[in-house]
Amino acid sequence: MEESKVVKVIRRYAALVVLILSFSLLMVGCSNKESPEPTAGTGETAPVTGGTSSQSQTGKLPARLTYLTLETGSTFNTMAVAQASLLSQKLGIQVAPEPTAGSQIQADLLRAGEGDLAIENAVDAYEMYKGTGPFSDKGPVPVLLALQGEEGFYSFVNYPGTGIKSLADLKGHKVLSRRAGIEWAGVISDELFKAVGLDPEKDVEQLLYESSAKAFQDVVMGKASAVWGGLLPEKLEDLGRSKGIYIIPIEQPVAVQVQKAVPAFHPTVLPRDFPGGPKGTPVLGDYTAVIARKDLGEDVVYQVVKTLIENREELVRARAVFAEWTAERAVSNPTLPFHPGAVKYFKEAGVWTDQLEQFQSQIK
């Protein structure tokens, strides 16, 4: 009898345990169905919009964005790596910088949907959008402007004591102005010489060069009288160690004429003393541009632009010029239309103007 009672008690406890386990499993199943995972970085749920083929299941942003840049070690690569790291950290997704051999490779990747963002100089961004220059064989690239950053400066340089102080003084001289792989460099130099009354084919002998360092050495050795290129202070200092360096001014009326032919360039002045050129020296300028695939989701681009602008101080450790990546700079002198996600942020930041709205509606 005692043994029978024990068996009954065991059976009752076993039934109770089974009931509790069944109830627990039922609750877990209901919980999994009713509670989607939160959006990365926000804790909120939302539909996925835009991005690459690898979409996140956690909210508005894709799981991965590909950020196209130039070869490892280049200035643009250094900048893109820093920006990609910041975006990954702040947005809770993977933003992967992908080095490439140049803007034409980037254009192909963007056309194929294998790139989402790309960092470019303003000329390449403009020509991609228009399908001109080196991109004319395959037509326009489906991209829009996300934002613009630091200003770049350009002119001819030589060294002091040559007697060449202006563009007009280059008449009858050899100049290194045709940059290998950069078609627009020759276009710019042609327009500069035309603007000062010189025939770019007859009055100046324009030569091809590959490396700015090698080109300036050719100038020092007397093989050419000046070289065209970007004015990076650290590089100018290195180039001028033997004989010094002199930046040939590009007066504003001349720069305005160039801008008509190549809208991505604009008249500007050196904002501070440079090796070979004091503050206020007139030169040509352009802006670094971040472009986005046209079909990338509006909220994706909005978050990218907002994050890069509002957290720019965290990037200054990588390059001091990130301090220039303000909302005001982002909308300065655009030459291609902005992505709707960028427009959304600029309106929110109070920098979107009637003039920009008119530009956005009229640009073709």
PDB file of N, CA and C in Angstrom, residues 134-186:
ATOM      1  N   PRO A 134      36.103  60.456 -69.150  1.00  0.00           N
ATOM      2  CA  PRO A 134      36.470  59.034 -69.198  1.00  0.00           C
ATOM      3  C   PRO A 134      35.281  58.088 -69.017  1.00  0.00           C
ATOM      4  N   PHE A 135      34.098  58.632 -68.705  1.00  0.00           N
ATOM      5  CA  PHE A 135      32.912  57.793 -68.480  1.00  0.00           C
ATOM      6  C   PHE A 135      31.959  57.822 -69.676  1.00  0.00           C
ATOM      7  N   SER A 136      32.359  58.500 -70.750  1.00  0.00           N
ATOM      8  CA  SER A 136      31.454  58.702 -71.882  1.00  0.00           C
ATOM      9  C   SER A 136      31.157  57.416 -72.644  1.00  0.00           C
ATOM     10  N   ASP A 137      32.062  56.438 -72.602  1.00  0.00           N
ATOM     11  CA  ASP A 137      31.845  55.218 -73.387  1.00  0.00           C
ATOM     12  C   ASP A 137      30.674  54.394 -72.872  1.00  0.00           C
ATOM     13  N   LYS A 138      30.394  54.469 -71.565  1.00  0.00           N
ATOM     14  CA  LYS A 138      29.300  53.677 -70.987  1.00  0.00           C
ATOM     15  C   LYS A 138      28.135  54.542 -70.518  1.00  0.00           C
ATOM     16  N   GLY A 139      28.258  55.845 -70.673  1.00  0.00           N
ATOM     17  CA  GLY A 139      27.159  56.729 -70.321  1.00  0.00           C
ATOM     18  C   GLY A 139      27.130  57.092 -68.845  1.00  0.00           C
ATOM     19  N   PRO A 140      26.122  57.881 -68.439  1.00  0.00           N
ATOM     20  CA  PRO A 140      26.028  58.373 -67.064  1.00  0.00           C
ATOM     21  C   PRO A 140      25.999  57.246 -66.031  1.00  0.00           C
ATOM     22  N   VAL A 141      26.608  57.519 -64.899  1.00  0.00           N
ATOM     23  CA  VAL A 141      26.589  56.589 -63.770  1.00  0.00           C
ATOM     24  C   VAL A 141      25.424  56.997 -62.867  1.00  0.00           C
ATOM     25  N   PRO A 142      24.588  56.058 -62.414  1.00  0.00           N
ATOM     26  CA  PRO A 142      23.418  56.416 -61.598  1.00  0.00           C
ATOM     27  C   PRO A 142      23.798  56.789 -60.168  1.00  0.00           C
ATOM     28  N   VAL A 143      24.330  57.996 -60.001  1.00  0.00           N
ATOM     29  CA  VAL A 143      24.756  58.466 -58.686  1.00  0.00           C
ATOM     30  C   VAL A 143      24.186  59.852 -58.413  1.00  0.00           C
ATOM     31  N   LEU A 144      24.114  60.197 -57.142  1.00  0.00           N
ATOM     32  CA  LEU A 144      23.712  61.528 -56.693  1.00  0.00           C
ATOM     33  C   LEU A 144      24.674  61.973 -55.601  1.00  0.00           C
ATOM     34  N   LEU A 145      24.706  63.258 -55.349  1.00  0.00           N
ATOM     35  CA  LEU A 145      25.619  63.813 -54.353  1.00  0.00           C
ATOM     36  C   LEU A 145      25.070  63.586 -52.943  1.00  0.00           C
ATOM     37  N   ALA A 146      25.927  63.100 -52.053  1.00  0.00           N
ATOM     38  CA  ALA A 146      25.546  62.955 -50.646  1.00  0.00           C
ATOM     39  C   ALA A 146      26.006  64.177 -49.854  1.00  0.00           C
ATOM     40  N   LEU A 147      27.283  64.491 -49.933  1.00  0.00           N
ATOM     41  CA  LEU A 147      27.809  65.683 -49.262  1.00  0.00           C
ATOM     42  C   LEU A 147      29.176  66.018 -49.822  1.00  0.00           C
ATOM     43  N   GLN A 148      29.655  67.205 -49.481  1.00  0.00           N
ATOM     44  CA  GLN A 148      30.986  67.650 -49.881  1.00  0.00           C
ATOM     45  C   GLN A 148      31.792  67.998 -48.640  1.00  0.00           C
ATOM     46  N   GLY A 149      33.114  67.902 -48.797  1.00  0.00           N
ATOM     47  CA  GLY A 149      33.969  68.133 -47.644  1.00  0.00           C
ATOM     48  C   GLY A 149      34.996  69.215 -47.872  1.00  0.00           C
ATOM     49  N   GLU A 150      36.254  68.886 -47.587  1.00  0.00           N
ATOM     50  CA  GLU A 150      37.288  69.919 -47.601  1.00  0.00           C
ATOM     51  C   GLU A 150      37.552  70.446 -49.003  1.00  0.00           C
ATOM     52  N   GLU A 151      38.061  71.675 -49.031  1.00  0.00           N
ATOM     53  CA  GLU A 151      38.389  72.325 -50.294  1.00  0.00           C
ATOM     54  C   GLU A 151      39.805  71.962 -50.713  1.00  0.00           C
ATOM     55  N   GLY A 152      39.964  71.644 -51.995  1.00  0.00           N
ATOM     56  CA  GLY A 152      41.285  71.404 -52.554  1.00  0.00           C
ATOM     57  C   GLY A 152      41.714  72.604 -53.378  1.00  0.00           C
ATOM     58  N   PHE A 153      43.015  72.802 -53.523  1.00  0.00           N
ATOM     59  CA  PHE A 153      43.553  73.973 -54.217  1.00  0.00           C
ATOM     60  C   PHE A 153      44.493  73.525 -55.336  1.00  0.00           C
ATOM     61  N   TYR A 154      44.471  74.261 -56.472  1.00  0.00           N
ATOM     62  CA  TYR A 154      45.223  73.853 -57.656  1.00  0.00           C
ATOM     63  C   TYR A 154      45.838  75.060 -58.354  1.00  0.00           C
ATOM     64  N   SER A 155      47.023  74.863 -58.904  1.00  0.00           N
ATOM     65  CA  SER A 155      47.656  75.860 -59.759  1.00  0.00           C
ATOM     66  C   SER A 155      48.926  75.264 -60.370  1.00  0.00           C
ATOM     67  N   PHE A 156      49.607  76.078 -61.144  1.00  0.00           N
ATOM     68  CA  PHE A 156      50.948  75.740 -61.614  1.00  0.00           C
ATOM     69  C   PHE A 156      51.955  76.171 -60.551  1.00  0.00           C
ATOM     70  N   VAL A 157      53.016  75.393 -60.400  1.00  0.00           N
ATOM     71  CA  VAL A 157      54.089  75.773 -59.486  1.00  0.00           C
ATOM     72  C   VAL A 157      55.435  75.662 -60.201  1.00  0.00           C
ATOM     73  N   ASN A 158      56.354  76.522 -59.787  1.00  0.00           N
ATOM     74  CA  ASN A 158      57.750  76.399 -60.206  1.00  0.00           C
ATOM     75  C   ASN A 158      58.596  76.816 -59.010  1.00  0.00           C
ATOM     76  N   TYR A 159      59.739  77.413 -59.217  1.00  0.00           N
ATOM     77  CA  TYR A 159      60.544  77.842 -58.078  1.00  0.00           C
ATOM     78  C   TYR A 159      60.933  79.310 -58.261  1.00  0.00           C
ATOM     79  N   PRO A 160      61.255  80.017 -57.185  1.00  0.00           N
ATOM     80  CA  PRO A 160      61.545  81.456 -57.260  1.00  0.00           C
ATOM     81  C   PRO A 160      62.765  81.752 -58.139  1.00  0.00           C
ATOM     82  N   GLY A 161      62.753  82.937 -58.721  1.00  0.00           N
ATOM     83  CA  GLY A 161      63.914  83.399 -59.475  1.00  0.00           C
ATOM     84  C   GLY A 161      63.901  83.055 -60.943  1.00  0.00           C
ATOM     85  N   THR A 162      62.832  82.453 -61.440  1.00  0.00           N
ATOM     86  CA  THR A 162      62.770  82.081 -62.858  1.00  0.00           C
ATOM     87  C   THR A 162      62.278  83.231 -63.728  1.00  0.00           C
ATOM     88  N   GLY A 163      61.689  84.239 -63.107  1.00  0.00           N
ATOM     89  CA  GLY A 163      61.095  85.331 -63.869  1.00  0.00           C
ATOM     90  C   GLY A 163      59.669  85.042 -64.294  1.00  0.00           C
ATOM     91  N   ILE A 164      59.193  83.829 -64.020  1.00  0.00           N
ATOM     92  CA  ILE A 164      57.805  83.460 -64.355  1.00  0.00           C
ATOM     93  C   ILE A 164      56.930  83.715 -63.133  1.00  0.00           C
ATOM     94  N   LYS A 165      56.068  84.724 -63.235  1.00  0.00           N
ATOM     95  CA  LYS A 165      55.232  85.099 -62.100  1.00  0.00           C
ATOM     96  C   LYS A 165      53.737  85.003 -62.402  1.00  0.00           C
ATOM     97  N   SER A 166      53.393  84.739 -63.655  1.00  0.00           N
ATOM     98  CA  SER A 166      51.986  84.658 -64.038  1.00  0.00           C
ATOM     99  C   SER A 166      51.810  83.595 -65.109  1.00  0.00           C
ATOM    100  N   LEU A 167      50.567  83.241 -65.381  1.00  0.00           N
ATOM    101  CA  LEU A 167      50.287  82.258 -66.430  1.00  0.00           C
ATOM    102  C   LEU A 167      50.739  82.766 -67.792  1.00  0.00           C
ATOM    103  N   ALA A 168      50.549  84.053 -68.039  1.00  0.00           N
ATOM    104  CA  ALA A 168      50.946  84.621 -69.328  1.00  0.00           C
ATOM    105  C   ALA A 168      52.449  84.510 -69.550  1.00  0.00           C
ATOM    106  N   ASP A 169      53.212  84.504 -68.457  1.00  0.00           N
ATOM    107  CA  ASP A 169      54.676  84.393 -68.568  1.00  0.00           C
ATOM    108  C   ASP A 169      55.125  83.022 -69.070  1.00  0.00           C
ATOM    109  N   LEU A 170      54.210  82.056 -69.114  1.00  0.00           N
ATOM    110  CA  LEU A 170      54.566  80.707 -69.570  1.00  0.00           C
ATOM    111  C   LEU A 170      54.583  80.584 -71.095  1.00  0.00           C
ATOM    112  N   LYS A 171      54.280  81.662 -71.787  1.00  0.00           N
ATOM    113  CA  LYS A 171      54.310  81.633 -73.256  1.00  0.00           C
ATOM    114  C   LYS A 171      55.709  81.253 -73.737  1.00  0.00           C
ATOM    115  N   GLY A 172      55.762  80.265 -74.631  1.00  0.00           N
ATOM    116  CA  GLY A 172      57.030  79.817 -75.183  1.00  0.00           C
ATOM    117  C   GLY A 172      57.762  78.809 -74.321  1.00  0.00           C
ATOM    118  N   HIS A 173      57.145  78.382 -73.221  1.00  0.00           N
ATOM    119  CA  HIS A 173      57.802  77.456 -72.295  1.00  0.00           C
ATOM    120  C   HIS A 173      57.187  76.053 -72.380  1.00  0.00           C
ATOM    121  N   LYS A 174      57.946  75.077 -71.883  1.00  0.00           N
ATOM    122  CA  LYS A 174      57.433  73.726 -71.671  1.00  0.00           C
ATOM    123  C   LYS A 174      56.809  73.657 -70.278  1.00  0.00           C
ATOM    124  N   VAL A 175      55.622  73.069 -70.195  1.00  0.00           N
ATOM    125  CA  VAL A 175      54.973  72.901 -68.895  1.00  0.00           C
ATOM    126  C   VAL A 175      54.478  71.471 -68.764  1.00  0.00           C
ATOM    127  N   LEU A 176      54.504  70.943 -67.564  1.00  0.00           N
ATOM    128  CA  LEU A 176      53.991  69.598 -67.279  1.00  0.00           C
ATOM    129  C   LEU A 176      52.548  69.749 -66.813  1.00  0.00           C
ATOM    130  N   SER A 177      51.619  69.501 -67.736  1.00  0.00           N
ATOM    131  CA  SER A 177      50.210  69.776 -67.443  1.00  0.00           C
ATOM    132  C   SER A 177      49.271  68.649 -67.826  1.00  0.00           C
ATOM    133  N   ARG A 178      49.762  67.660 -68.546  1.00  0.00           N
ATOM    134  CA  ARG A 178      48.935  66.515 -68.944  1.00  0.00           C
ATOM    135  C   ARG A 178      49.217  65.380 -67.973  1.00  0.00           C
ATOM    136  N   ARG A 179      48.291  65.116 -67.067  1.00  0.00           N
ATOM    137  CA  ARG A 179      48.523  64.111 -66.035  1.00  0.00           C
ATOM    138  C   ARG A 179      48.033  62.752 -66.510  1.00  0.00           C
ATOM    139  N   ALA A 180      48.900  61.761 -66.454  1.00  0.00           N
ATOM    140  CA  ALA A 180      48.538  60.410 -66.886  1.00  0.00           C
ATOM    141  C   ALA A 180      47.344  59.890 -66.091  1.00  0.00           C
ATOM    142  N   GLY A 181      46.303  59.454 -66.799  1.00  0.00           N
ATOM    143  CA  GLY A 181      45.127  58.889 -66.151  1.00  0.00           C
ATOM    144  C   GLY A 181      44.133  59.912 -65.648  1.00  0.00           C
ATOM    145  N   ILE A 182      44.442  61.215 -65.789  1.00  0.00           N
ATOM    146  CA  ILE A 182      43.527  62.262 -65.307  1.00  0.00           C
ATOM    147  C   ILE A 182      43.229  63.191 -66.477  1.00  0.00           C
ATOM    148  N   GLU A 183      42.200  62.854 -67.218  1.00  0.00           N
ATOM    149  CA  GLU A 183      41.880  63.560 -68.457  1.00  0.00           C
ATOM    150  C   GLU A 183      41.588  65.036 -68.224  1.00  0.00           C
ATOM    151  N   TRP A 184      40.906  65.339 -67.108  1.00  0.00           N
ATOM    152  CA  TRP A 184      40.491  66.724 -66.883  1.00  0.00           C
ATOM    153  C   TRP A 184      41.654  67.665 -66.602  1.00  0.00           C
ATOM    154  N   ALA A 185      42.819  67.132 -66.206  1.00  0.00           N
ATOM    155  CA  ALA A 185      43.970  68.004 -65.948  1.00  0.00           C
ATOM    156  C   ALA A 185      44.351  68.766 -67.212  1.00  0.00           C
ATOM    157  N   GLY A 186      44.343  68.086 -68.350  1.00  0.00           N
ATOM    158  CA  GLY A 186      44.643  68.745 -69.613  1.00  0.00           C
ATOM    159  C   GLY A 186      43.573  69.736 -70.025  1.00  0.00           C
TER     160      GLY A 186
END
